[in-house]
Short mmCIF file of C-alpha atoms and ligand atoms in Angstrom, two decimals:
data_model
loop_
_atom_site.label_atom_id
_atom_site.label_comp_id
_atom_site.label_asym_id
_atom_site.label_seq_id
_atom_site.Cartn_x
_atom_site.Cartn_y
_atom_site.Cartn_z
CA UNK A 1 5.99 81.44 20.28
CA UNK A 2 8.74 78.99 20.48
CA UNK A 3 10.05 77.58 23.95
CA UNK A 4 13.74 79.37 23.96
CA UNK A 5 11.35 82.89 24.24
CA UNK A 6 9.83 82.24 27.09
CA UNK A 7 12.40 83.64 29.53
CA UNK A 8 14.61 80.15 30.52
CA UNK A 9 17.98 81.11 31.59
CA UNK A 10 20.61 80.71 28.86
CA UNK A 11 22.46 77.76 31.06
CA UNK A 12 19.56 75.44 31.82
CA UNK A 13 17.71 76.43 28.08
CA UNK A 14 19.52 74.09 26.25
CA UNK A 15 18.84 70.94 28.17
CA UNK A 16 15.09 72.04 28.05
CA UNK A 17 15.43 72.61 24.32
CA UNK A 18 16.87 68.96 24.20
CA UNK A 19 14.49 67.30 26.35
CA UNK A 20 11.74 68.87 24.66
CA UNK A 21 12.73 68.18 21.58
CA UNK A 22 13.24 64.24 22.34
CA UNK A 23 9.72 64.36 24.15
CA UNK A 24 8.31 65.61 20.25
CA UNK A 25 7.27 68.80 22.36
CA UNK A 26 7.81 71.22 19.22
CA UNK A 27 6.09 74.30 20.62
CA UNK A 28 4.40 75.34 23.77
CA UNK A 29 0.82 74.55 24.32
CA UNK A 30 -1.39 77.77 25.40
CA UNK A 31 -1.28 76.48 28.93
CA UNK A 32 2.88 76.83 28.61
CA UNK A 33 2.77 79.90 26.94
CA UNK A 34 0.82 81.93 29.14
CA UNK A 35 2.14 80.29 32.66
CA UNK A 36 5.85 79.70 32.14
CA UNK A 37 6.88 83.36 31.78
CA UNK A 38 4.93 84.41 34.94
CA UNK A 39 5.84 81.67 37.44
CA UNK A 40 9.39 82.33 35.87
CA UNK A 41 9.24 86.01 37.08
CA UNK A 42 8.20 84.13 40.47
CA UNK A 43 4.35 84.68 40.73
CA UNK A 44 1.89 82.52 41.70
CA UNK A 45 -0.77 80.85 38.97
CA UNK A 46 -3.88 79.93 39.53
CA UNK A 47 -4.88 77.82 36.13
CA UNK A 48 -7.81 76.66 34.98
CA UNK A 49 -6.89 73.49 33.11
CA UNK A 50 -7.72 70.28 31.90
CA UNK A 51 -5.58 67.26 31.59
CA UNK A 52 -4.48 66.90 28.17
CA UNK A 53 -3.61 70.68 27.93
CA UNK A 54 -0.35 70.05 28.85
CA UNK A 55 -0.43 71.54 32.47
CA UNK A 56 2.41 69.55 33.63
CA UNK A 57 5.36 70.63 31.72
CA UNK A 58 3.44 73.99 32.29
CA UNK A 59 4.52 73.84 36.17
CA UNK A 60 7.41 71.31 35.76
CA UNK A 61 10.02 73.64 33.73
CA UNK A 62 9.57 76.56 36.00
CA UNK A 63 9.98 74.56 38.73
CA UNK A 64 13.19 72.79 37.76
CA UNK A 65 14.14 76.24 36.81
CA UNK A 66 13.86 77.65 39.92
CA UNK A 67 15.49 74.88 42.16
CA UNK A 68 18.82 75.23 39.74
CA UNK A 69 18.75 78.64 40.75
CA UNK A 70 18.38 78.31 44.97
CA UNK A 71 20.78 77.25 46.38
CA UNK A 72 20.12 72.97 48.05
CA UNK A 73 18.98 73.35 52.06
CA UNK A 74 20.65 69.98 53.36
CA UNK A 75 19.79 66.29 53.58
CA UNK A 76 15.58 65.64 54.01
CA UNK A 77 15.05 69.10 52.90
CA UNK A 78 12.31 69.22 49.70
CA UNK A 79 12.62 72.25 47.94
CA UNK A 80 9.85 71.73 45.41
CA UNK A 81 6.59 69.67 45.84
CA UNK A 82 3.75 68.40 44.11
CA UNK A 83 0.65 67.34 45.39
CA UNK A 84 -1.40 64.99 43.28
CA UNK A 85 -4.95 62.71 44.30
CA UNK A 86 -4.01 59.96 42.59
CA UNK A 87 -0.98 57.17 42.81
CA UNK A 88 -1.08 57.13 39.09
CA UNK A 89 -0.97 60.69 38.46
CA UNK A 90 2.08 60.52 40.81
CA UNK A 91 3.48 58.09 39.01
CA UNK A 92 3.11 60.07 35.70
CA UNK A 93 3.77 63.68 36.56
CA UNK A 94 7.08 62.45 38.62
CA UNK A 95 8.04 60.49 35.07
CA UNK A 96 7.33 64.01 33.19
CA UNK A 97 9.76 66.07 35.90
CA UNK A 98 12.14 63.33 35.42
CA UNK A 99 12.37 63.26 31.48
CA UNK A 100 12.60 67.02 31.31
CA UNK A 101 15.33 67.19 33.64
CA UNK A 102 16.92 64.54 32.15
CA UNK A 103 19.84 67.09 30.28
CA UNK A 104 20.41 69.81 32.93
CA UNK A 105 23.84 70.45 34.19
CA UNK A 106 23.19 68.91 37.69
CA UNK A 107 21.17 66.24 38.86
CA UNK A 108 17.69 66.46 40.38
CA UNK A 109 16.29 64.04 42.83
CA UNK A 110 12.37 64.00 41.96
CA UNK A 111 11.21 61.51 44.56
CA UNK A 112 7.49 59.75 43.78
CA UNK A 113 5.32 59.19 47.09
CA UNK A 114 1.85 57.00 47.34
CA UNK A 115 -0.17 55.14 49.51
CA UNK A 116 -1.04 51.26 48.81
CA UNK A 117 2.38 50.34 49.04
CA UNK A 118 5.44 49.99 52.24
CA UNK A 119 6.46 52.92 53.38
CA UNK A 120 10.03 51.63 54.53
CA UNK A 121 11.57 52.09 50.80
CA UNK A 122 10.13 55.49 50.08
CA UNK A 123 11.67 56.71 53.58
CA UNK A 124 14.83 54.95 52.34
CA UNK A 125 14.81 56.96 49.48
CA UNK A 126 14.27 60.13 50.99
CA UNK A 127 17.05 59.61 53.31
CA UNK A 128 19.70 61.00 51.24
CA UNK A 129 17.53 63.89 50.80
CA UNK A 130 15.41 65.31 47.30
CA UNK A 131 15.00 68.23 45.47
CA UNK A 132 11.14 67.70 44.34
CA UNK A 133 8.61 65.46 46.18
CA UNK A 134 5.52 64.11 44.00
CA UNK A 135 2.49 62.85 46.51
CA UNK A 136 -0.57 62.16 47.45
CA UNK A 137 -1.37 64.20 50.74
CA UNK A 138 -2.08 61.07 52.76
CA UNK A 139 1.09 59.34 52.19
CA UNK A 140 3.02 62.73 52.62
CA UNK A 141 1.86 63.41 56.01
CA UNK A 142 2.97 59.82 57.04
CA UNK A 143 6.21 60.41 55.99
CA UNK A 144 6.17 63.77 57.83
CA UNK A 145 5.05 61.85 60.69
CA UNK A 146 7.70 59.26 60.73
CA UNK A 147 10.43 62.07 59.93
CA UNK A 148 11.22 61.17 57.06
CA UNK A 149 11.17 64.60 55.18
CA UNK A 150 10.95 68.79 56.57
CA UNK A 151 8.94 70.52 54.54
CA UNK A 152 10.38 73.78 56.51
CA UNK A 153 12.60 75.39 53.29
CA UNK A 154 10.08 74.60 50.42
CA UNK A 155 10.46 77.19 47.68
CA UNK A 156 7.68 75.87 45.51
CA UNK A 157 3.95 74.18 45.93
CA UNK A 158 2.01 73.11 42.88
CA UNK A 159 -1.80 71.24 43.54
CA UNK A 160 -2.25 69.58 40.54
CA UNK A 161 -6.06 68.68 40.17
CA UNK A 162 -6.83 70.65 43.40
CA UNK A 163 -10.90 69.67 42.70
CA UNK A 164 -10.31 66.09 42.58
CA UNK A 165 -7.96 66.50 45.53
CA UNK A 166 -11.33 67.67 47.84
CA UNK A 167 -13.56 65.49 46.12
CA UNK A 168 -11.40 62.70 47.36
CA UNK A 169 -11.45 63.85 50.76
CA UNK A 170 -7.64 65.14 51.35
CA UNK A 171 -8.87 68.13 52.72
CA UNK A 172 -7.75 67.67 55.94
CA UNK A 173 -4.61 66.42 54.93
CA UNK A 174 -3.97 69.45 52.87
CA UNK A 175 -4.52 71.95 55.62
CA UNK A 176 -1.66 70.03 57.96
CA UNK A 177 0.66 70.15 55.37
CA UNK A 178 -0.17 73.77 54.25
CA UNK A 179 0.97 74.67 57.80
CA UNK A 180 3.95 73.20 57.76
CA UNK A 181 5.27 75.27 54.63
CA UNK A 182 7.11 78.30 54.83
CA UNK A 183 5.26 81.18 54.45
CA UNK A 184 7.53 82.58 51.82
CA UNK A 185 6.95 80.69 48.99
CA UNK A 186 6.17 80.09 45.16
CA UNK A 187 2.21 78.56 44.49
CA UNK A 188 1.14 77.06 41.54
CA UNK A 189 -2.71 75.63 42.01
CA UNK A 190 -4.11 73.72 38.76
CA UNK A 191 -8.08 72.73 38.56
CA UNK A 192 -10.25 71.48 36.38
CA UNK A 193 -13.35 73.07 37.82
CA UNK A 194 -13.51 75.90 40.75
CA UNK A 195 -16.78 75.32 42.73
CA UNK A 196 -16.58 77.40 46.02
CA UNK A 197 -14.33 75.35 48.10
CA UNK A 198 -11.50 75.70 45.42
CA UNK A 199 -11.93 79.02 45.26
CA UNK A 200 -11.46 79.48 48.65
CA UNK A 201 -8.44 77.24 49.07
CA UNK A 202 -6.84 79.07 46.10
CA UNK A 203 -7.61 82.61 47.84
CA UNK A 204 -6.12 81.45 51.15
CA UNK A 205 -2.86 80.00 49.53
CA UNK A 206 -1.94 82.11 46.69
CA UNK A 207 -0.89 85.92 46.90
CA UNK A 208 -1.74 88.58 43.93
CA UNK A 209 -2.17 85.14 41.98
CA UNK A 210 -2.18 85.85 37.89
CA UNK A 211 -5.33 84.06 36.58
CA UNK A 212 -5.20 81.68 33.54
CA UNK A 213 -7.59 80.18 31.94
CA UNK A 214 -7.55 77.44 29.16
CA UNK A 215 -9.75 75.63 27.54
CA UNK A 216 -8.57 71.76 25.66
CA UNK A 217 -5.74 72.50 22.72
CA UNK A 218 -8.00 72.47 19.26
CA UNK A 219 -4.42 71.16 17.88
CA UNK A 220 -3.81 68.44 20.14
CA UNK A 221 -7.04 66.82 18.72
CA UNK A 222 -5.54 63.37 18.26
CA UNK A 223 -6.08 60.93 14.76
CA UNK A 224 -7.60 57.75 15.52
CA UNK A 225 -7.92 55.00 12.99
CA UNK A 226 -10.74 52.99 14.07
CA UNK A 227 -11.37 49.45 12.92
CA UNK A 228 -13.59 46.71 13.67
CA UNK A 229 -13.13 42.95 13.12
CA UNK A 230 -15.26 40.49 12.68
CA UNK A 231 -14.18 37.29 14.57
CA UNK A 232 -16.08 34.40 16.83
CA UNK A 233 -15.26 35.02 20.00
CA UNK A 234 -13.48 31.74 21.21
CA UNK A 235 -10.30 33.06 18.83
CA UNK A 236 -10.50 36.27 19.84
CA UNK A 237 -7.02 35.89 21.85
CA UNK A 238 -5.16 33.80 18.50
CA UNK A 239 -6.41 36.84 16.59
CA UNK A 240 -5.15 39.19 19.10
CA UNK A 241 -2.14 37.30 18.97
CA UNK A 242 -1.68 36.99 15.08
CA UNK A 243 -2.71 41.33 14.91
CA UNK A 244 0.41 42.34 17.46
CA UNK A 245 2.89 39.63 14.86
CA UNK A 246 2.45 40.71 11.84
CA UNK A 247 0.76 44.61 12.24
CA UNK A 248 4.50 45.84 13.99
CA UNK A 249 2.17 46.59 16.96
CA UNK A 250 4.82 47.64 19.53
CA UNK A 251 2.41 48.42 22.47
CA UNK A 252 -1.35 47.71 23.07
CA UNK A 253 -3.97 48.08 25.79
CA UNK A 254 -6.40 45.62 25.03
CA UNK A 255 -9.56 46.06 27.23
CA UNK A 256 -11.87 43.31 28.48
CA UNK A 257 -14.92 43.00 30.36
CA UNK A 258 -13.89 41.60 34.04
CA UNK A 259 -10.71 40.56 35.92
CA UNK A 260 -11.19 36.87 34.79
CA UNK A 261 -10.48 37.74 31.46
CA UNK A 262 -7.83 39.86 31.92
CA UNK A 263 -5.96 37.21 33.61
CA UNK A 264 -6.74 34.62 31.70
CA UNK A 265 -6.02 36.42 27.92
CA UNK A 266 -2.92 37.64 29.10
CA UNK A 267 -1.47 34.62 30.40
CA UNK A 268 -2.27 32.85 26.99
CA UNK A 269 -0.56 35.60 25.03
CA UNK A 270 2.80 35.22 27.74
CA UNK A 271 2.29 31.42 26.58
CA UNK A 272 2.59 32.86 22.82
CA UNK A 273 6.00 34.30 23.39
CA UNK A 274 4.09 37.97 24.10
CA UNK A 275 5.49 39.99 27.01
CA UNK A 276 1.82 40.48 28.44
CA UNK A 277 0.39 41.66 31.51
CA UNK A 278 -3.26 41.75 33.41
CA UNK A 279 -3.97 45.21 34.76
CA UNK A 280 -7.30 45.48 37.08
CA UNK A 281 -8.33 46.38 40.78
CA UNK A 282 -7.57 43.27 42.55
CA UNK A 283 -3.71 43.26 41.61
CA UNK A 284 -1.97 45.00 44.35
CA UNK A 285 -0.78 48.25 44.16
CA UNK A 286 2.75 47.64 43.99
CA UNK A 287 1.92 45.04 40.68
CA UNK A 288 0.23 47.70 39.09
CA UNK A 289 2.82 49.89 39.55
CA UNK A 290 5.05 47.96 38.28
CA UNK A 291 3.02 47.08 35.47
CA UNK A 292 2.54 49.93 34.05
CA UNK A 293 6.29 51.17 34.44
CA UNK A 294 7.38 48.03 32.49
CA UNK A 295 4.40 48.88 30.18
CA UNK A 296 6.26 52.47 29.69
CA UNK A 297 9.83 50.92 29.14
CA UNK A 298 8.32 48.48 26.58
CA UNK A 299 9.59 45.59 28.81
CA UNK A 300 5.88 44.67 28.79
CA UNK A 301 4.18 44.86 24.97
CA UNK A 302 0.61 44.05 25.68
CA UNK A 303 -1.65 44.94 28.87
CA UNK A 304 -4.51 43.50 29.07
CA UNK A 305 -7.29 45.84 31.53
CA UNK A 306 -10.44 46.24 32.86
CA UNK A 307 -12.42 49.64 32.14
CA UNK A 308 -11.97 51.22 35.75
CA UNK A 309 -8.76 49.74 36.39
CA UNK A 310 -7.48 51.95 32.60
CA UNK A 311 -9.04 55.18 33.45
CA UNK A 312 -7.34 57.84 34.16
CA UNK A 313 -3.96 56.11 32.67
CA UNK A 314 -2.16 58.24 30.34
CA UNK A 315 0.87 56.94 28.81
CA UNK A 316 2.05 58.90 25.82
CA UNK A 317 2.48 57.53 22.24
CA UNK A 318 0.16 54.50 23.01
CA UNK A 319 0.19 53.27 19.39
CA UNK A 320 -3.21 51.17 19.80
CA UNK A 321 -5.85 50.05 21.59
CA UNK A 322 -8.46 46.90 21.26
CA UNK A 323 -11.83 45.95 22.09
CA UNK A 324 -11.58 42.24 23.33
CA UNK A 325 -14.79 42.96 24.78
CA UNK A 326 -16.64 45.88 23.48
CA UNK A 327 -17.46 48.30 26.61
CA UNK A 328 -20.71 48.60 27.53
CA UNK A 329 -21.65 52.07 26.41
CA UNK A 330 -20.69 54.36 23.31
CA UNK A 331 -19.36 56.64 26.24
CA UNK A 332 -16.88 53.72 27.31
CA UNK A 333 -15.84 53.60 23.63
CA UNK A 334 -14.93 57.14 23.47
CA UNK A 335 -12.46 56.88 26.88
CA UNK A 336 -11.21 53.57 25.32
CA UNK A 337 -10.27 54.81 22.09
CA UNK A 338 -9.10 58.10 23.73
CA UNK A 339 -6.49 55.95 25.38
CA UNK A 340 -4.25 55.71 21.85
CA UNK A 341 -3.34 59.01 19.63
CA UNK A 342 -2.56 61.35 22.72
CA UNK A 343 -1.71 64.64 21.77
CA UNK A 344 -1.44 64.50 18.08
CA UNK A 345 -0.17 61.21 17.87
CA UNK A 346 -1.51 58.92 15.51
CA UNK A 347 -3.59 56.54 17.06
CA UNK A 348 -4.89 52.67 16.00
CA UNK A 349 -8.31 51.25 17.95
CA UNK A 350 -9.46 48.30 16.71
CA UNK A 351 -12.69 46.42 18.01
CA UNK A 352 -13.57 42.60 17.95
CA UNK A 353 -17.25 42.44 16.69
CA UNK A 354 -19.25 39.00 16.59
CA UNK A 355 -22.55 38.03 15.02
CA UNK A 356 -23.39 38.36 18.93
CA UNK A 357 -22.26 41.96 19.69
CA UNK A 358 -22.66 43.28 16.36
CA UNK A 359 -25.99 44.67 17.03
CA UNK A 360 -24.48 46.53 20.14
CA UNK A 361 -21.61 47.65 18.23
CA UNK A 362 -23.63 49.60 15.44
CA UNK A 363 -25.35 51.09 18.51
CA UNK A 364 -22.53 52.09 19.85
CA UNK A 365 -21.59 53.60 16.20
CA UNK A 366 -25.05 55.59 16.10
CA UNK A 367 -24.37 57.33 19.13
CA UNK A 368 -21.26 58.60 18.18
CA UNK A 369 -21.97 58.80 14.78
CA UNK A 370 -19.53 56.73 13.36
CA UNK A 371 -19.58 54.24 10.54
CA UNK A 372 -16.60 51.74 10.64
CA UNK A 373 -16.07 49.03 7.86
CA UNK A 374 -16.15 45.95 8.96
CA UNK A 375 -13.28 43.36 8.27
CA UNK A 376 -12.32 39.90 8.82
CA UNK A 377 -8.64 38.40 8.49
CA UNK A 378 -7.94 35.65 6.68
CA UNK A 379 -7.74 32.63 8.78
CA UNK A 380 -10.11 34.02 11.46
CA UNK A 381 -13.39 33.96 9.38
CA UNK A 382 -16.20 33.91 11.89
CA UNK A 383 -18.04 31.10 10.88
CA UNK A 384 -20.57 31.45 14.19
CA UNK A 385 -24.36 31.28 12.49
CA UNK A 386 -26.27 34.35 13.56
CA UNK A 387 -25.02 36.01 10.71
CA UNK A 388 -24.07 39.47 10.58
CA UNK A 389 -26.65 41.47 8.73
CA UNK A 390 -24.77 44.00 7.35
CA UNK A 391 -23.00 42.97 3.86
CA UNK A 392 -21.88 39.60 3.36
CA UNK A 393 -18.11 39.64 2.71
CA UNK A 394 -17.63 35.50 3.01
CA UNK A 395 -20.05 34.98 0.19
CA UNK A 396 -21.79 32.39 1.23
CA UNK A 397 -24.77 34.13 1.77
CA UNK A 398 -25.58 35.31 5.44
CA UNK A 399 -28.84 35.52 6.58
CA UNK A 400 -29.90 39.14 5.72
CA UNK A 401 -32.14 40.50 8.23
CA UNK A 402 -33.06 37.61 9.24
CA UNK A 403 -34.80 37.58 12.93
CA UNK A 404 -33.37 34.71 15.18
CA UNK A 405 -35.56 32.22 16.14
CA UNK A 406 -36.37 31.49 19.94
CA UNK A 407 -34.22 28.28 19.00
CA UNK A 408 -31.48 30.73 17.43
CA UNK A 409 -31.59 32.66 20.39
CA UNK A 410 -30.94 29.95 22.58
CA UNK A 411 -27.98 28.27 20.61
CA UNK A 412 -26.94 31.62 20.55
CA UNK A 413 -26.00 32.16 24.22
CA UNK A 414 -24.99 28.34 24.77
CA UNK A 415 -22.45 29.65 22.14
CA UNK A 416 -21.23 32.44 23.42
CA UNK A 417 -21.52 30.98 27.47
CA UNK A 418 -19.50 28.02 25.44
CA UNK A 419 -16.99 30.37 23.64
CA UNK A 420 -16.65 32.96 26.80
CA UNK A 421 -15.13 30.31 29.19
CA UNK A 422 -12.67 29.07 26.34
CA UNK A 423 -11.54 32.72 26.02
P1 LIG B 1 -0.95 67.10 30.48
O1 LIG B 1 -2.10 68.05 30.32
O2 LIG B 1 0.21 67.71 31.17
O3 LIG B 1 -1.39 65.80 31.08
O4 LIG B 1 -0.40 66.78 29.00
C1 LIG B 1 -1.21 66.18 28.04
C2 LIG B 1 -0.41 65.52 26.94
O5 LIG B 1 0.18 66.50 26.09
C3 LIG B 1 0.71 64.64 27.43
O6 LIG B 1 0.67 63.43 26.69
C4 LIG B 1 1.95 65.42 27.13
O7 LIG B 1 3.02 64.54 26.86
C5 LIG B 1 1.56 66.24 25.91
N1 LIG B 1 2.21 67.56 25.80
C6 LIG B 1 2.46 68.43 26.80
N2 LIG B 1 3.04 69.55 26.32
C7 LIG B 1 3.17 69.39 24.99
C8 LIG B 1 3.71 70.21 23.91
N3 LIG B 1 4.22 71.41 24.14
N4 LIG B 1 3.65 69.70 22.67
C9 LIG B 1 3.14 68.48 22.45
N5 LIG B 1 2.64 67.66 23.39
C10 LIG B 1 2.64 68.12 24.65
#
């Protein structure tokens, strides 16, 4: 079923066509498919959804559909809102309203609202009013408290990732500003999982809600090319440097083990001429903001992030990813890797390997059954003893199988405690 069929009006379909189009959305996912035409007709959805099955643009085209169609309620009026439990998610779903709006005959205000950072600009930009509010509860009911916005003519609701919204405690929250909405209005409530208390939410919010269920898309399964390079680790940043010259890599998340690193491999890459950025949980929240919306506009080419500070980040067409430092467990590896080749796209994730991790990378490849050549690059031959016991591609005869020594052992870890403060 393509997009023009599922009941758009003939004056906004075109700039959805467009949008879509520039987006690479080709044809709806299931998700679309089955809620579009409904919440279209004006009913409320209750969807059981995953991220990834492309839930957003599922709720976002109805709702910029229906706001062209009511007529605008004055200045500090919202008409459309999204709750979300995360900043980032915020971040991303107001980005998604934005680019599919980005054709229609009129302008819409979408207006992104989180926590972690002043308040005094967001109430600045809600002064001159906006059509569709993106927030997490806490930060909403601030600006509700500091009259910043009336919630009193809202014409549409969607909870996006209602279940994560309890388990982070915005319960409260969500109750206050379910009581200030009018009681006539449109509900869309997305969740990954419905354990009682969603299921009781959802009954108390939503009337005659149609059900929909949907499991991951099978075609969305993304192609990842996965490599792994052998390199010592003290030029694991000139190798990272030399891979985004000459492999055309126009973005990368490269992921490393603490905040140290972070810092200190991406300032050494900004002293190689590469736009590059750290991205962990001490920054502030404004830096990471920003960070990641530079990392979006390709002002910013390589981020360089922690494991907790990355999850959760989803930023479409992320050509590659790279192991600095390989994460701990074959389960890390999978969310790493996951990062690049987002729906459909083709995806690069290459992994440093050294005689030292090389053990606890073929691990890693057991549990996920994988088997990935190794290679080395000219010019960044490890030459580190503790040879790698697979195949020996240098030729000068490794030390197959060999068990290290006590001794080995030992020079081994002055090495790497040697090699690790170098970066
Ligand atoms: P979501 O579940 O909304 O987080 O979307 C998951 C991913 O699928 C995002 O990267 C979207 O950009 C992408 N996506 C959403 N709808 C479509 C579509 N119709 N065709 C292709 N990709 C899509």
């Amino acid at each position: 079923m393509p997009f023009s069929s599922l009941g758009f009006s003939p004056t906004l379909l075109p700039a959805f066509l467009r949008a879509l189009a520039e987006k690479g959305y080709l044809a709806p996912t299931a998700i679309q498919a089955e809620a579009i035409p409904a919440i279209l007709q004006g009913r409320d959805i209750v969807g059981s959804a995953q991220t990834g099955s492309g839930k957003t643009a599922a709720f976002a085209l109805p709702l910029l559909h229906q706001l062209a169609h009511a007529p605008s309620s004055g200045p500090r009026h919202v008409r459309g809102l999204v709750l979300v439990p995360t900043r980032e998610l915020a971040a991303q779903v107001g980005e998604a309203i934005v680019s599919l709006a980005k054709y229609l005959p009129h302008r819409v205000k979408v207006a992104v609202m989180f926590g972690g950072v002043s308040i005094n600009p967001q109430m600045m930009n809600l002064r001159g009013g906006a059509d569709i509010v993106v927030a997490t509860p806490g930060r909403l009911i601030d600006l509700i408290d500091h009259n910043a916005l009336s919630l009193s003519s809202l014409g549409m609701l969607v909870l996006d990732e209602a279940d994560r919204l309890l388990d982070l405690g915005f319960g409260e929250e969500l109750a206050r500003i379910l009581a200030l909405l009018p009681a006539r209005r449109q509900n869309l409530f997305f969740s990954a999982t419905f354990p009682p208390a969603i299921e009781m939410l959802a009954a108390d919010m939503l009337q005659a809600p149609l059900r929909i269920e949907v499991r991951a898309e099978p075609q969305a399964e993304p192609e990842i090319v996965q490599r792994a390079i052998e390199v010592d680790p003290g030029r694991r940043t000139q190798l990272l440097r030399h891979l985004v010259q000459t492999e055309g890599l126009s973005r990368v998340l490269v992921f490393v083990a603490t905040k140290h690193a972070a810092e200190i491999v991406a300032d050494k890459l900004r002293k190689a001429d590469i736009e590059a950025e750290p991205f962990h949980g001490e920054l502030s929240q404004g830096k990471r903001s920003q960070v990641l919306q530079d990392f979006k506009l390709k002002i910013v080419q390589v981020v360089v992030a922690t494991d907790v500070a990355a999850r959760g980040l989803d930023i479409a067409q992320l050509p590659a990813v790279v192991n600095y430092d390989l994460p701990r467990s074959s389960v890390d590896y999978i969310h790493r890797i996951g990062r690049t080749g987002r729906a459909g796209e083709t995806g690069l994730a290459i992994s440093f390997v050294s005689a030292a991790t090389e053990a606890h990378f073929r691990l890693i490849e057991k549990r996920q059954k994988l088997s990935i050549a190794r290679e080395q690059v000219t010019g960044f031959e490890p030459v580190e003893l503790q040879a790698f016991t697979t195949a020996d591609p240098s030729g000068t005869g490794g030390i197959k199988g060999k068990r290290p020594s006590k001794k080995d052992k030992l020079r081994e870890a002055a090495a790497r405690s040697a090699s690790e403060s170098g970066h």
